[in-house]
mmCIF file of C-alpha atoms in Angstrom:
data_model
loop_
_atom_site.group_PDB
_atom_site.id
_atom_site.type_symbol
_atom_site.label_atom_id
_atom_site.label_comp_id
_atom_site.label_asym_id
_atom_site.label_seq_id
_atom_site.Cartn_x
_atom_site.Cartn_y
_atom_site.Cartn_z
ATOM 1 C CA MET A 1 57.984 126.960 44.594
ATOM 2 C CA ASP A 2 55.055 127.720 43.802
ATOM 3 C CA PRO A 3 55.050 131.216 45.189
ATOM 4 C CA SER A 4 51.128 131.438 45.714
ATOM 5 C CA SER A 5 51.970 129.734 48.801
ATOM 6 C CA LEU A 6 53.266 132.431 50.068
ATOM 7 C CA ASN A 7 50.346 134.906 49.745
ATOM 8 C CA THR A 8 47.720 132.958 51.888
ATOM 9 C CA ALA A 9 46.331 135.538 54.538
ATOM 10 C CA GLU A 10 47.560 133.193 57.505
ATOM 11 C CA VAL A 11 50.692 133.621 56.647
ATOM 12 C CA GLN A 12 50.313 137.262 56.353
ATOM 13 C CA ARG A 13 48.385 137.451 60.324
ATOM 14 C CA PHE A 14 51.625 135.317 60.844
ATOM 15 C CA LEU A 15 54.006 138.045 59.542
ATOM 16 C CA ASN A 16 52.067 141.263 61.208
ATOM 17 C CA GLN A 17 51.697 139.642 64.031
ATOM 18 C CA GLU A 18 55.519 139.217 64.316
ATOM 19 C CA LYS A 19 56.023 142.801 62.870
ATOM 20 C CA GLU A 20 54.426 144.025 65.979
ATOM 21 C CA ARG A 21 56.100 141.681 68.267
ATOM 22 C CA ALA A 22 58.949 142.728 67.248
ATOM 23 C CA MET A 23 58.052 146.430 67.248
ATOM 24 C CA MET A 24 57.541 146.292 70.692
ATOM 25 C CA ASN A 25 60.002 144.547 71.216
ATOM 26 C CA GLU A 26 62.339 147.151 69.758
ATOM 27 C CA MET A 27 60.421 149.683 72.618
ATOM 28 C CA VAL A 28 61.371 148.343 75.538
ATOM 29 C CA ALA A 29 65.080 148.053 74.250
ATOM 30 C CA LYS A 30 64.601 151.919 73.242
ATOM 31 C CA LEU A 31 63.009 152.993 76.543
ATOM 32 C CA THR A 32 65.350 150.909 78.412
ATOM 33 C CA SER A 33 67.842 152.416 77.736
ATOM 34 C CA VAL A 34 67.157 155.396 77.132
ATOM 35 C CA CYS A 35 66.237 155.496 81.058
ATOM 36 C CA TRP A 36 68.914 153.648 82.249
ATOM 37 C CA ASP A 37 71.097 156.545 81.167
ATOM 38 C CA LYS A 38 68.913 159.561 81.981
ATOM 39 C CA CYS A 39 67.692 158.171 85.414
ATOM 40 C CA ILE A 40 70.689 155.550 86.930
ATOM 41 C CA THR A 41 73.160 158.310 86.948
ATOM 42 C CA SER A 42 75.695 157.085 90.256
ATOM 43 C CA THR A 43 76.593 153.996 91.146
ATOM 44 C CA PRO A 44 73.990 150.884 90.525
ATOM 45 C CA GLY A 45 72.520 149.723 94.531
ATOM 46 C CA SER A 46 71.483 146.450 95.808
ATOM 47 C CA LYS A 47 67.715 148.544 94.473
ATOM 48 C CA PHE A 48 66.323 151.431 93.021
ATOM 49 C CA SER A 49 66.061 153.886 95.222
ATOM 50 C CA SER A 50 62.800 156.421 95.380
ATOM 51 C CA GLY A 51 65.007 159.091 93.247
ATOM 52 C CA GLU A 52 65.669 156.741 90.998
ATOM 53 C CA SER A 53 62.586 155.028 90.377
ATOM 54 C CA ALA A 54 59.691 157.937 89.949
ATOM 55 C CA CYS A 55 62.724 159.674 87.350
ATOM 56 C CA LEU A 56 62.830 156.307 85.799
ATOM 57 C CA SER A 57 58.805 156.419 85.657
ATOM 58 C CA ASN A 58 57.817 159.269 84.492
ATOM 59 C CA CYS A 59 60.996 158.626 81.935
ATOM 60 C CA ALA A 60 59.260 155.673 79.994
ATOM 61 C CA GLN A 61 55.783 157.984 80.697
ATOM 62 C CA ARG A 62 57.582 160.704 78.932
ATOM 63 C CA TYR A 63 58.958 159.550 76.146
ATOM 64 C CA LEU A 64 55.868 157.231 75.171
ATOM 65 C CA ASP A 65 54.433 160.552 75.055
ATOM 66 C CA LEU A 66 56.957 162.443 72.660
ATOM 67 C CA THR A 67 56.193 158.685 70.615
ATOM 68 C CA LEU A 68 52.824 159.744 69.924
ATOM 69 C CA ILE A 69 53.047 163.475 69.346
ATOM 70 C CA ILE A 70 55.836 162.838 66.610
ATOM 71 C CA MET A 71 53.718 160.604 65.015
ATOM 72 C CA LYS A 72 50.824 162.706 65.142
ATOM 73 C CA ARG A 73 53.051 165.073 63.111
ATOM 74 C CA PHE A 74 54.335 163.200 60.239
ATOM 75 C CA GLN A 75 50.414 161.679 60.294
ATOM 76 C CA SER A 76 49.079 165.444 59.911
ATOM 77 C CA MET A 77 51.685 165.981 57.123
ATOM 78 C CA GLN A 78 50.251 163.298 55.034
ATOM 79 C CA MET B 1 61.683 122.761 47.690
ATOM 80 C CA ASP B 2 58.146 121.371 48.743
ATOM 81 C CA PRO B 3 56.508 123.659 50.534
ATOM 82 C CA SER B 4 54.287 121.755 51.966
ATOM 83 C CA SER B 5 57.244 120.777 53.487
ATOM 84 C CA LEU B 6 56.475 124.189 55.955
ATOM 85 C CA ASP B 7 55.369 122.933 57.511
ATOM 86 C CA THR B 8 53.343 126.460 59.935
ATOM 87 C CA ALA B 9 53.363 124.906 63.539
ATOM 88 C CA GLU B 10 56.575 123.202 63.043
ATOM 89 C CA LEU B 11 57.764 126.310 61.114
ATOM 90 C CA GLN B 12 56.838 128.687 64.175
ATOM 91 C CA ARG B 13 58.589 126.404 66.846
ATOM 92 C CA PHE B 14 61.254 126.898 65.003
ATOM 93 C CA LEU B 15 60.803 130.806 64.921
ATOM 94 C CA SER B 16 60.246 130.970 68.073
ATOM 95 C CA GLN B 17 63.032 129.272 69.269
ATOM 96 C CA GLU B 18 65.617 131.205 67.404
ATOM 97 C CA LYS B 19 63.834 134.439 68.042
ATOM 98 C CA GLU B 20 64.315 133.370 71.777
ATOM 99 C CA ARG B 21 68.017 132.408 71.746
ATOM 100 C CA ALA B 22 68.712 136.157 69.472
ATOM 101 C CA MET B 23 67.016 138.274 72.019
ATOM 102 C CA MET B 24 69.193 136.632 74.683
ATOM 103 C CA ASN B 25 72.064 137.234 72.973
ATOM 104 C CA GLU B 26 71.032 140.781 72.392
ATOM 105 C CA MET B 27 70.521 140.716 76.375
ATOM 106 C CA VAL B 28 73.384 139.554 77.147
ATOM 107 C CA ALA B 29 75.480 141.559 74.834
ATOM 108 C CA LYS B 30 74.107 144.734 76.132
ATOM 109 C CA LEU B 31 74.222 144.077 79.644
ATOM 110 C CA THR B 32 77.658 143.865 79.376
ATOM 111 C CA SER B 33 78.238 146.664 77.833
ATOM 112 C CA VAL B 34 76.288 148.684 79.837
ATOM 113 C CA CYS B 35 77.830 147.713 82.717
ATOM 114 C CA TRP B 36 81.338 148.338 81.497
ATOM 115 C CA ASP B 37 80.384 151.257 81.199
ATOM 116 C CA LYS B 38 78.653 152.403 84.609
ATOM 117 C CA CYS B 39 81.299 150.170 86.852
ATOM 118 C CA ILE B 40 84.153 150.474 85.188
ATOM 119 C CA THR B 41 85.914 153.275 85.611
ATOM 120 C CA SER B 42 88.830 153.907 86.435
ATOM 121 C CA THR B 43 92.691 152.022 85.200
ATOM 122 C CA LEU B 44 92.144 148.584 85.049
ATOM 123 C CA GLY B 45 93.223 145.489 86.893
ATOM 124 C CA SER B 46 94.482 142.465 87.157
ATOM 125 C CA LYS B 47 91.488 141.343 88.792
ATOM 126 C CA PHE B 48 87.783 143.257 89.422
ATOM 127 C CA SER B 49 87.785 144.942 93.137
ATOM 128 C CA SER B 50 85.159 144.374 95.214
ATOM 129 C CA GLY B 51 84.006 147.385 94.941
ATOM 130 C CA GLU B 52 83.660 146.733 91.257
ATOM 131 C CA SER B 53 82.077 143.133 91.934
ATOM 132 C CA ALA B 54 79.293 144.275 94.111
ATOM 133 C CA CYS B 55 78.289 147.416 91.073
ATOM 134 C CA LEU B 56 78.584 144.724 88.157
ATOM 135 C CA SER B 57 76.187 142.322 90.273
ATOM 136 C CA ASN B 58 73.788 145.546 90.902
ATOM 137 C CA CYS B 59 73.873 146.680 87.930
ATOM 138 C CA GLY B 60 72.634 143.537 85.693
ATOM 139 C CA GLN B 61 69.960 143.077 88.448
ATOM 140 C CA ARG B 62 68.597 146.470 88.132
ATOM 141 C CA TYR B 63 69.018 146.497 84.169
ATOM 142 C CA LEU B 64 67.221 143.469 84.233
ATOM 143 C CA ASP B 65 64.517 144.422 86.433
ATOM 144 C CA LEU B 66 63.652 147.871 84.446
ATOM 145 C CA SER B 67 63.944 145.863 81.903
ATOM 146 C CA LEU B 68 61.282 143.770 82.534
ATOM 147 C CA ILE B 69 59.339 147.312 84.331
ATOM 148 C CA ILE B 70 58.534 148.846 81.363
ATOM 149 C CA MET B 71 57.945 145.903 79.322
ATOM 150 C CA LYS B 72 55.346 144.947 81.515
ATOM 151 C CA ARG B 73 54.109 149.480 81.255
ATOM 152 C CA ILE B 74 53.901 148.627 77.797
ATOM 153 C CA GLN B 75 51.759 145.929 77.550
ATOM 154 C CA SER B 76 49.391 147.416 80.186
ATOM 155 C CA MET B 77 48.894 150.047 77.576
ATOM 156 C CA GLN B 78 47.051 147.439 74.704
#
């Protein structure tokens, strides 16, 4: 197989999109898991209680805040 | 192998289907694990009790609800 066929801009673009999608999916899965553990501490009901809803909302935001903080810290170290 | 046989549209379709399947399998495994831990807290019987059944049903649904909430939150950030 001619390896230069793997070097097109098109393949690169496709791979970058796939990487982006994979990272997003990973973040969604991680946040769901983390905030479930942190906020759903009793038997799940037929809907989220207002307390649980508030906790889940805060949890997601704080975790994303933290991700950004860590990322900036690493970038500033280079 | 003739690299021109890797038609990108066909390949992308195949990859999309495989990704979809993989994500579904992963969600099934995750839900099973999470809701087992959350709802099966006492000695195992010869079948699920009605309390356990209700918990398992709610748990599955709530976790999927949360997953969707998180997904929308992350998408809205872009």
